[in-house]
Short mmCIF file of C-alpha atoms in Angstrom, two decimals:
data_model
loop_
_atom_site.label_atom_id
_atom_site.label_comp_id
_atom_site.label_asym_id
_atom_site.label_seq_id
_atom_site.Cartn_x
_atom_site.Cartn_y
_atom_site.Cartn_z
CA UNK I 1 0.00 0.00 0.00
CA UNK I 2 1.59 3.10 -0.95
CA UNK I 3 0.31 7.19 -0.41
CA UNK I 4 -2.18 9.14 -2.30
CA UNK I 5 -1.31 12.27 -3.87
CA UNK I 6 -3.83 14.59 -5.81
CA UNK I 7 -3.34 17.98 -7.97
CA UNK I 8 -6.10 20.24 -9.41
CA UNK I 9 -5.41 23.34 -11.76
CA UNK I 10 -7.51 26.44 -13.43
CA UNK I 11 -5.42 27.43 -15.70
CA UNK I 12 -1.58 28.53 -16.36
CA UNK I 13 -0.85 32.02 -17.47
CA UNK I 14 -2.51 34.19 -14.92
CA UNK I 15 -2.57 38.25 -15.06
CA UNK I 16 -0.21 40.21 -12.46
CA UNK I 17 -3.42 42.78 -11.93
CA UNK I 18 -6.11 40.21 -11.56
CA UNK I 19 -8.05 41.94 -9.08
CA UNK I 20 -7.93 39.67 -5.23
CA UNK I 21 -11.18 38.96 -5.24
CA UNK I 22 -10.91 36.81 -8.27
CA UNK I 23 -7.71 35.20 -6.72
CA UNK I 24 -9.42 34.20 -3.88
CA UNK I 25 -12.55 33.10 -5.55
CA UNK I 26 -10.53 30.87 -7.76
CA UNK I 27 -8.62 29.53 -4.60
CA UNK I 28 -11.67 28.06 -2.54
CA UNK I 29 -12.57 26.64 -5.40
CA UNK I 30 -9.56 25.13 -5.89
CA UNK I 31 -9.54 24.45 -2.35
CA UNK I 32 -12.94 23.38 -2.44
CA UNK I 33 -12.48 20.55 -5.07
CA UNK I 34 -9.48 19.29 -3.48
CA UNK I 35 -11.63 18.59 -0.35
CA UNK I 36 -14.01 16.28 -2.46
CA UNK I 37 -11.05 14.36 -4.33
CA UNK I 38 -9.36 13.97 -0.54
CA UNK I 39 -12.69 12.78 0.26
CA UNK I 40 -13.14 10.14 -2.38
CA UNK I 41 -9.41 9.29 -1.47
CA UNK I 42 -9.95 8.51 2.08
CA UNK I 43 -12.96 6.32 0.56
CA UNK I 44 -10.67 4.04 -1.28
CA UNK I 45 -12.13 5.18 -4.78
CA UNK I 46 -9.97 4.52 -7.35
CA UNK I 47 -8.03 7.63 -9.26
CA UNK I 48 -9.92 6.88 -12.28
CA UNK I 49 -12.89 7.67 -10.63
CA UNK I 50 -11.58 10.79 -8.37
CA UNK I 51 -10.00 12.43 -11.55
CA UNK I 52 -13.54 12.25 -13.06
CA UNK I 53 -15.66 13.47 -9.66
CA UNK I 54 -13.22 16.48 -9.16
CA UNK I 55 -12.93 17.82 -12.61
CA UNK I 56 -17.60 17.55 -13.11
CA UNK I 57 -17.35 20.04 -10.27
CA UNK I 58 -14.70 22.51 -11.89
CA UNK I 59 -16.35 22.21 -15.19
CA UNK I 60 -19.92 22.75 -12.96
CA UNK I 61 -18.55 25.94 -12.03
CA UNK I 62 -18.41 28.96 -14.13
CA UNK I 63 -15.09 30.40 -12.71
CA UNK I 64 -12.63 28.65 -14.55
CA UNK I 65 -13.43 27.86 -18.57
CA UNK I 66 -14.76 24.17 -18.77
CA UNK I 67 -18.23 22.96 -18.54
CA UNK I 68 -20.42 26.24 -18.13
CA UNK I 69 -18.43 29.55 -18.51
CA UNK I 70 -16.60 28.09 -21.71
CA UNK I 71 -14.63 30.57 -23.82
CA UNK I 72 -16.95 31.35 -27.15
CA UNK I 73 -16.16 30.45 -30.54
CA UNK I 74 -16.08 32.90 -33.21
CA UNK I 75 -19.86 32.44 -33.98
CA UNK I 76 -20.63 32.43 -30.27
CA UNK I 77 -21.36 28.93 -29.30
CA UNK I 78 -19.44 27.11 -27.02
CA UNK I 79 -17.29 23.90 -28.03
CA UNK I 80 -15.94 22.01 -25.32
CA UNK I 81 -13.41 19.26 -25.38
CA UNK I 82 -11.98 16.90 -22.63
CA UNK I 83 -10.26 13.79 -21.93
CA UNK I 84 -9.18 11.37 -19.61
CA UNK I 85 -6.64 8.58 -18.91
CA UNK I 86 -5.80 5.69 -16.66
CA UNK I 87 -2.44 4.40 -15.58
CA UNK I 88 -2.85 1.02 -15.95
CA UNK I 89 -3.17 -0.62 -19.18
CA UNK I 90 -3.06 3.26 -20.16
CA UNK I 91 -6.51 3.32 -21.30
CA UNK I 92 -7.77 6.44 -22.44
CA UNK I 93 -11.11 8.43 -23.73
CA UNK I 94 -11.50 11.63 -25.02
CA UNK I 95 -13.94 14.16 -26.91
CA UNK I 96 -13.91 17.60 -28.76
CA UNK I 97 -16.40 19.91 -30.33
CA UNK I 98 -19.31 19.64 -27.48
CA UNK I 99 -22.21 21.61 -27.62
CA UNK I 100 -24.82 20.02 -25.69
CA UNK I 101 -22.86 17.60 -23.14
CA UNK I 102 -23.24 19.20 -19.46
CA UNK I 103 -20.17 17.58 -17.95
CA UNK I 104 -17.74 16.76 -20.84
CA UNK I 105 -15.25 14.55 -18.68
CA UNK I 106 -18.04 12.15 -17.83
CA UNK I 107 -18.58 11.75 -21.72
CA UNK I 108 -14.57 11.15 -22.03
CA UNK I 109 -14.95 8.59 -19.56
CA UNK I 110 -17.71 6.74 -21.31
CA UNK I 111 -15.69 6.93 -24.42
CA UNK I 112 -13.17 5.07 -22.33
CA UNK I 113 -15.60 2.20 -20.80
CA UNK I 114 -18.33 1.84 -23.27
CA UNK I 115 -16.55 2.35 -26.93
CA UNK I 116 -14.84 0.44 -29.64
CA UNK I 117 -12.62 4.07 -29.43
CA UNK I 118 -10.98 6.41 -27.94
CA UNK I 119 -11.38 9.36 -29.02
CA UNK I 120 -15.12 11.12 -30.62
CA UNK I 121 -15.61 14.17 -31.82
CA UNK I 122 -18.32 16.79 -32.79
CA UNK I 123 -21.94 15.22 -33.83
CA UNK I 124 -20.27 11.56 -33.39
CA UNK I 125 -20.05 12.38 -29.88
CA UNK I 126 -23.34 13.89 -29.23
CA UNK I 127 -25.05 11.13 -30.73
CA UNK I 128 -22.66 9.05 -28.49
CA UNK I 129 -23.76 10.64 -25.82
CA UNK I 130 -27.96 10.86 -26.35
CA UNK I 131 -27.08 7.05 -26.72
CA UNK I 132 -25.26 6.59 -23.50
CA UNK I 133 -27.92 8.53 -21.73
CA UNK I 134 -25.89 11.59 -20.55
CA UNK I 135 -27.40 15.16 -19.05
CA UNK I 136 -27.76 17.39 -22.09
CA UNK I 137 -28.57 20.83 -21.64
CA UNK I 138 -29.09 23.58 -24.29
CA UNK I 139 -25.87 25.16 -25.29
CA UNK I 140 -27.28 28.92 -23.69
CA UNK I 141 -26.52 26.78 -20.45
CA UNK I 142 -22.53 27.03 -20.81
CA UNK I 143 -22.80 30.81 -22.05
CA UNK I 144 -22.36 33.27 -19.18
CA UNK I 145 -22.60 37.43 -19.63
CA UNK I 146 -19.33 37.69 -18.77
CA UNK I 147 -18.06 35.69 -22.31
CA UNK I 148 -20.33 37.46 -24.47
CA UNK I 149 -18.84 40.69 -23.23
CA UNK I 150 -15.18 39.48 -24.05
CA UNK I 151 -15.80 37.81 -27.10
CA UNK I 152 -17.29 41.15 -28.49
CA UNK I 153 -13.89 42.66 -26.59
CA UNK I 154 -12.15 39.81 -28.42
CA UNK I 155 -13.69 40.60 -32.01
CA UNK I 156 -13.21 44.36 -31.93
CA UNK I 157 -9.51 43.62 -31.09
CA UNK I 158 -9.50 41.32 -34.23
CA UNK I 159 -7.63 39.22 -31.79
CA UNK I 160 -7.65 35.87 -29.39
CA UNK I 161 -7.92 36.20 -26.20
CA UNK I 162 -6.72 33.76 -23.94
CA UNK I 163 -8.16 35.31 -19.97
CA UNK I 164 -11.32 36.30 -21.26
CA UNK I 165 -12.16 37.71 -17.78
CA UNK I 166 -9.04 40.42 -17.84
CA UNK I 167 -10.98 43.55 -17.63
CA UNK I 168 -9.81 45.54 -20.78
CA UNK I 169 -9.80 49.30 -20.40
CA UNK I 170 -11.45 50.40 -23.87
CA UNK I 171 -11.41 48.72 -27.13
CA UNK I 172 -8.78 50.66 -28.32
CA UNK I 173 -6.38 49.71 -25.33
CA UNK I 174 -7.50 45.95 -26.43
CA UNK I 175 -6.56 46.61 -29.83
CA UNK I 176 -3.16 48.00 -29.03
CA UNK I 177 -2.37 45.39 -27.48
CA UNK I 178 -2.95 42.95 -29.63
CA UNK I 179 -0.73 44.56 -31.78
CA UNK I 180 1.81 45.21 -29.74
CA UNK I 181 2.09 42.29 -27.60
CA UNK I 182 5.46 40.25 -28.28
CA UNK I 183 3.64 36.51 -27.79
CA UNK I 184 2.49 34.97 -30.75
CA UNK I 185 0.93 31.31 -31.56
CA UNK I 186 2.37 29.45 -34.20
CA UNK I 187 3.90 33.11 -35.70
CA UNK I 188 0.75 35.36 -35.68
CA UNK I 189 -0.07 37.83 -32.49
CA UNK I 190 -1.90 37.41 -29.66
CA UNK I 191 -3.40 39.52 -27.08
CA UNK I 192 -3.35 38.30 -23.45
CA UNK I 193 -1.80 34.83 -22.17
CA UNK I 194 -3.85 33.09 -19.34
CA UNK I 195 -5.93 30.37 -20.66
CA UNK I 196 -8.28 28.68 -18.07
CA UNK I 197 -8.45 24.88 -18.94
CA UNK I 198 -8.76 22.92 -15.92
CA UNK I 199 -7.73 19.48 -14.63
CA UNK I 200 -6.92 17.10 -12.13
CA UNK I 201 -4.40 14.19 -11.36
CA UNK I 202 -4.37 11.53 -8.59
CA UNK I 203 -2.42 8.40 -7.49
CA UNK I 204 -4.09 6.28 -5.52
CA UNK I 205 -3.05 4.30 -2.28
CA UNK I 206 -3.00 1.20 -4.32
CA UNK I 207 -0.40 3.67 -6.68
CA UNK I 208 -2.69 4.23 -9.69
CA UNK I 209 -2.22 6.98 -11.77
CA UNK I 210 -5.04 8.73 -13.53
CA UNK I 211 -5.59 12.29 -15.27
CA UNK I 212 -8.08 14.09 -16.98
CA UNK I 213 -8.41 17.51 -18.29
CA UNK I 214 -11.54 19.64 -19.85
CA UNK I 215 -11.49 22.99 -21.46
CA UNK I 216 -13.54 25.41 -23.47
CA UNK I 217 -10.57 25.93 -25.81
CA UNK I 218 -9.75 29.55 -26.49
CA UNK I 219 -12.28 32.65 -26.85
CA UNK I 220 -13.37 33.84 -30.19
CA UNK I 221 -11.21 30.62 -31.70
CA UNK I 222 -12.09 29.63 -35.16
CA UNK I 223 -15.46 26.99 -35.21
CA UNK I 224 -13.82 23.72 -35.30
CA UNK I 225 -10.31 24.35 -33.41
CA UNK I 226 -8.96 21.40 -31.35
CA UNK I 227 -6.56 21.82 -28.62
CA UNK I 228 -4.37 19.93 -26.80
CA UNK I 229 -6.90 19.03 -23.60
CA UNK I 230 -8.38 15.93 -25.47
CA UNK I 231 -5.36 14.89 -27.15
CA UNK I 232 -3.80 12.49 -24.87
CA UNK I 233 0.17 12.68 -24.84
CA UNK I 234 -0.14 16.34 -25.08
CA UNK I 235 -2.86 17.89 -22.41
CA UNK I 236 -3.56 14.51 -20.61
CA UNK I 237 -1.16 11.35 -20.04
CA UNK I 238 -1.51 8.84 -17.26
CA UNK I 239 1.02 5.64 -17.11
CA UNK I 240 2.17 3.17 -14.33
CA UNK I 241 4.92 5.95 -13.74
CA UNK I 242 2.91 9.09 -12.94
CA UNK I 243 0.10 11.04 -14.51
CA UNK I 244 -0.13 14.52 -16.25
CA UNK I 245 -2.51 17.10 -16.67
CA UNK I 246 -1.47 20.39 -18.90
CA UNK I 247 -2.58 23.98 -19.66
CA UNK I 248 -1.49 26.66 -21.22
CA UNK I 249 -0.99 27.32 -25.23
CA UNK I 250 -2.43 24.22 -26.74
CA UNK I 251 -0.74 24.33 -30.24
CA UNK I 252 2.66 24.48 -28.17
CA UNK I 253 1.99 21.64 -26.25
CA UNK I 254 0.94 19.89 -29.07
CA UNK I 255 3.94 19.73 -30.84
CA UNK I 256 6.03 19.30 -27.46
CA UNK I 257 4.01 16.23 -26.86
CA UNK I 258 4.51 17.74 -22.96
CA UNK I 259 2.35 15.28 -21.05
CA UNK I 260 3.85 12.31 -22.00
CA UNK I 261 7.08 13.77 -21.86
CA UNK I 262 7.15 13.80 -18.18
CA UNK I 263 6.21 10.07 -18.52
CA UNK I 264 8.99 9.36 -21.01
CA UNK I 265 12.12 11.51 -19.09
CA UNK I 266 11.26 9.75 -16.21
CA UNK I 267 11.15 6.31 -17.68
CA UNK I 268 14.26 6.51 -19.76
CA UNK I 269 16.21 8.83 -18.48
CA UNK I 270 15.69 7.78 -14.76
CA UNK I 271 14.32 11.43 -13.84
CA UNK I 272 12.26 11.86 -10.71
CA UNK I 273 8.44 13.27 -10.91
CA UNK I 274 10.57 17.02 -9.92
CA UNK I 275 13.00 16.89 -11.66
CA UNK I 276 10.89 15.64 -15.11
CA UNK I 277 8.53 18.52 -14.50
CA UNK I 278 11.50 21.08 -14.19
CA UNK I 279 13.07 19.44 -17.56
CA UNK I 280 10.57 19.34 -19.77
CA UNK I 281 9.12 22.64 -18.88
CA UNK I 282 12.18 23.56 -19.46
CA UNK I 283 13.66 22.02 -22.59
CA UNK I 284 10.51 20.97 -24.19
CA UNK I 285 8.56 24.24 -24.69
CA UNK I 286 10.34 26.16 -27.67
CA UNK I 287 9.02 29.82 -27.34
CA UNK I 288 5.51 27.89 -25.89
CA UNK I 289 4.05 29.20 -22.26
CA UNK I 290 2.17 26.18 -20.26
CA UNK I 291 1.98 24.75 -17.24
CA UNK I 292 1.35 21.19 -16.02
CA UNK I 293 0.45 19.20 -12.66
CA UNK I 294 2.16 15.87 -11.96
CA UNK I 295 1.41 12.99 -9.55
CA UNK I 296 3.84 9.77 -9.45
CA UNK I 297 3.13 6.17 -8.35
CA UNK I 298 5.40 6.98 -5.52
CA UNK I 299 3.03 9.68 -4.00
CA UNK I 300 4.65 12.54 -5.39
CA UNK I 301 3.21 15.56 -6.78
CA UNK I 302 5.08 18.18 -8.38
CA UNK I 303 3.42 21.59 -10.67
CA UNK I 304 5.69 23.28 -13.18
CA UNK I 305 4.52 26.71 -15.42
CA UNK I 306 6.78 29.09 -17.72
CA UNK I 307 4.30 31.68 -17.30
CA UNK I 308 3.48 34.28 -14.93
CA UNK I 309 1.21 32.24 -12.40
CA UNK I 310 -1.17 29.11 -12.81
CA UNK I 311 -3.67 28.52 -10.58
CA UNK I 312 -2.93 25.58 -8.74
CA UNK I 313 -3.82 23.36 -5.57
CA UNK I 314 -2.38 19.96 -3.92
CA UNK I 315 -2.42 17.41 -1.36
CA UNK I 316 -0.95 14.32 -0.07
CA UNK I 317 -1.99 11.56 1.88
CA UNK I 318 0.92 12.66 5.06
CA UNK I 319 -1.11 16.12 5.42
CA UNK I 320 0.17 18.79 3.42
CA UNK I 321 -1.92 21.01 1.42
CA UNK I 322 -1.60 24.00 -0.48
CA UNK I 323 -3.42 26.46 -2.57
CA UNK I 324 -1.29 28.75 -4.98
CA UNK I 325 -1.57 31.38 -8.18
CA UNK I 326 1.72 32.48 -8.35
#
């Protein structure tokens, strides 16, 4: 019998003048998830499941951008995308372009159990899910006032914006910086870094791994973009070695591969869960900005991020606990 570990995130790539209030309202949810995967924990469920029961209730929420509160396409409709993955026998399930699907992750899990696949996308996976008997809402149910406001922000900017929540100071200001801002994704300009995908990881006390990750992908992205969240090696990975949830700039950790990176440094080169985070962060990001939680069979946990904060929380089975942004 070994120790459990768990790690939740919101999102890496956080702004330095995000007012307090939304700090702390992002920590006690953060906080407040972390209590009900500790809970499952202490009730023997497997990681599998907690991964699953911790990220409904982040994509439940409207804080971070998952579930309801997901960043809006460029035709205004939300398309969600999630995935999930289990340590042993790696087995994996994972879904993009949802419309209707209340809790995406649940859908990524079905994928997993109750598919020929692993991977649906789009009206495959809707019908997947009417079949499978999942709540489906009306896709007004994932659209808050808040994203409507930023995505009209985002259009008059002519730009992507990644925290759709920033508060922008005139649509001029907005403009200007899009223009002037020195990040780019794959070579064109972007306005503000500090996507909001969220996630989870776990190792349980038999020392199963399990991840899974959901997102609304990026506000005002083209109709039809697919991130990294539901492509597992790159947003989610889970192995007999550890398990990986990312977030940041999906196309970079797409081509970096970075989940199953920390898998693969720490299986052939001999790396710790530490010291894989540090290196591929590191060494495996190019110009790319992302962030990543970690858990390892071993009871580990370990968070790495190349940007300015990423909202953040963890726990092990020996006590410790912490909450962080920064």
């Amino acid at each position: 019998m070994g120790a459990w570990a768990i790690a939740v995130h919101g999102g890496a790539g956080v702004d330095p003048n995000l007012p307090k209030e939304r700090q702390e309202e992002a920590k006690r949810l953060l906080t407040h998830c972390l209590d009900i995967g500790i809970s499952a924990l202490r009730s023997n469920l497997p990681a599998i499941d907690v991964v699953e029961i911790v990220v409904r209730e982040l994509e439940t929420d409207p804080l971070f951008n998952s579930g309801r509160g997901s960043a809006l396409t460029d035709n205004g409709t939300v398309e969600m995308e999630a995935s999930i993955m289990d340590g042993p026998k790696r087995r994996c399930g994972a879904v993009s372009g949802l419309s209707t699907v209340k809790n995406p992750v649940s859908l990524a899990r079905l994928v997993m159990d109750k598919s020929p696949h692993s991977y649906l996308a789009f009206s495959g996976a809707e019908d997947f899910a009417k079949k499978q008997g999942v709540e489906l809402v009306d896709n007004e149910y994932f659209i808050t006032e808040d994203n409507v406001g930023m995505l009209k922000l985002a259009k008059e900017a002519n730009s992507i914006l990644f925290d759709y929540r920033i508060p922008t100071v005139g649509t001029c200001g907005a403009g200007a910086a899009a223009m002037e801002s020195p990040l780019q994704m794959n070579g064109l300009p972007i306005s503000v870094y500090a996507p909001e995908t969220v996630g989870c990881v776990v190792v349980d006390k038999e020392g199963r791994c399990a991840a899974a990750t959901s997102t609304g992908g990026l506000m005002n992205k083209m109709t039809g973009r697919i991130g990294d969240s539901p492509l597992i090696g790159s947003g989610t990975y889970a192995c007999d070695l550890c398990g990986v949830s990312c977030t940041g700039e999906g196309e970079a950790i797409i081509r970096s591969t970075l989940a199953r990176e920390v898998g693969a440094v720490m299986e052939y080169k001999g790396l710790n869960l530490h010291e894989a985070v540090d290196f591929v962060i590191k060494n495996r990001l190019d110009e790319g900005k992302a962030g990543l939680i970690a858990v390892s069979k071993n009871g580990e946990v370990a968070c790495g991020f190349n940007t300015t904060g990423m909202f953040r929380g963890c726990a092990t089975e020996d006590g410790f606990m912490e909450v962080g942004v920064w």
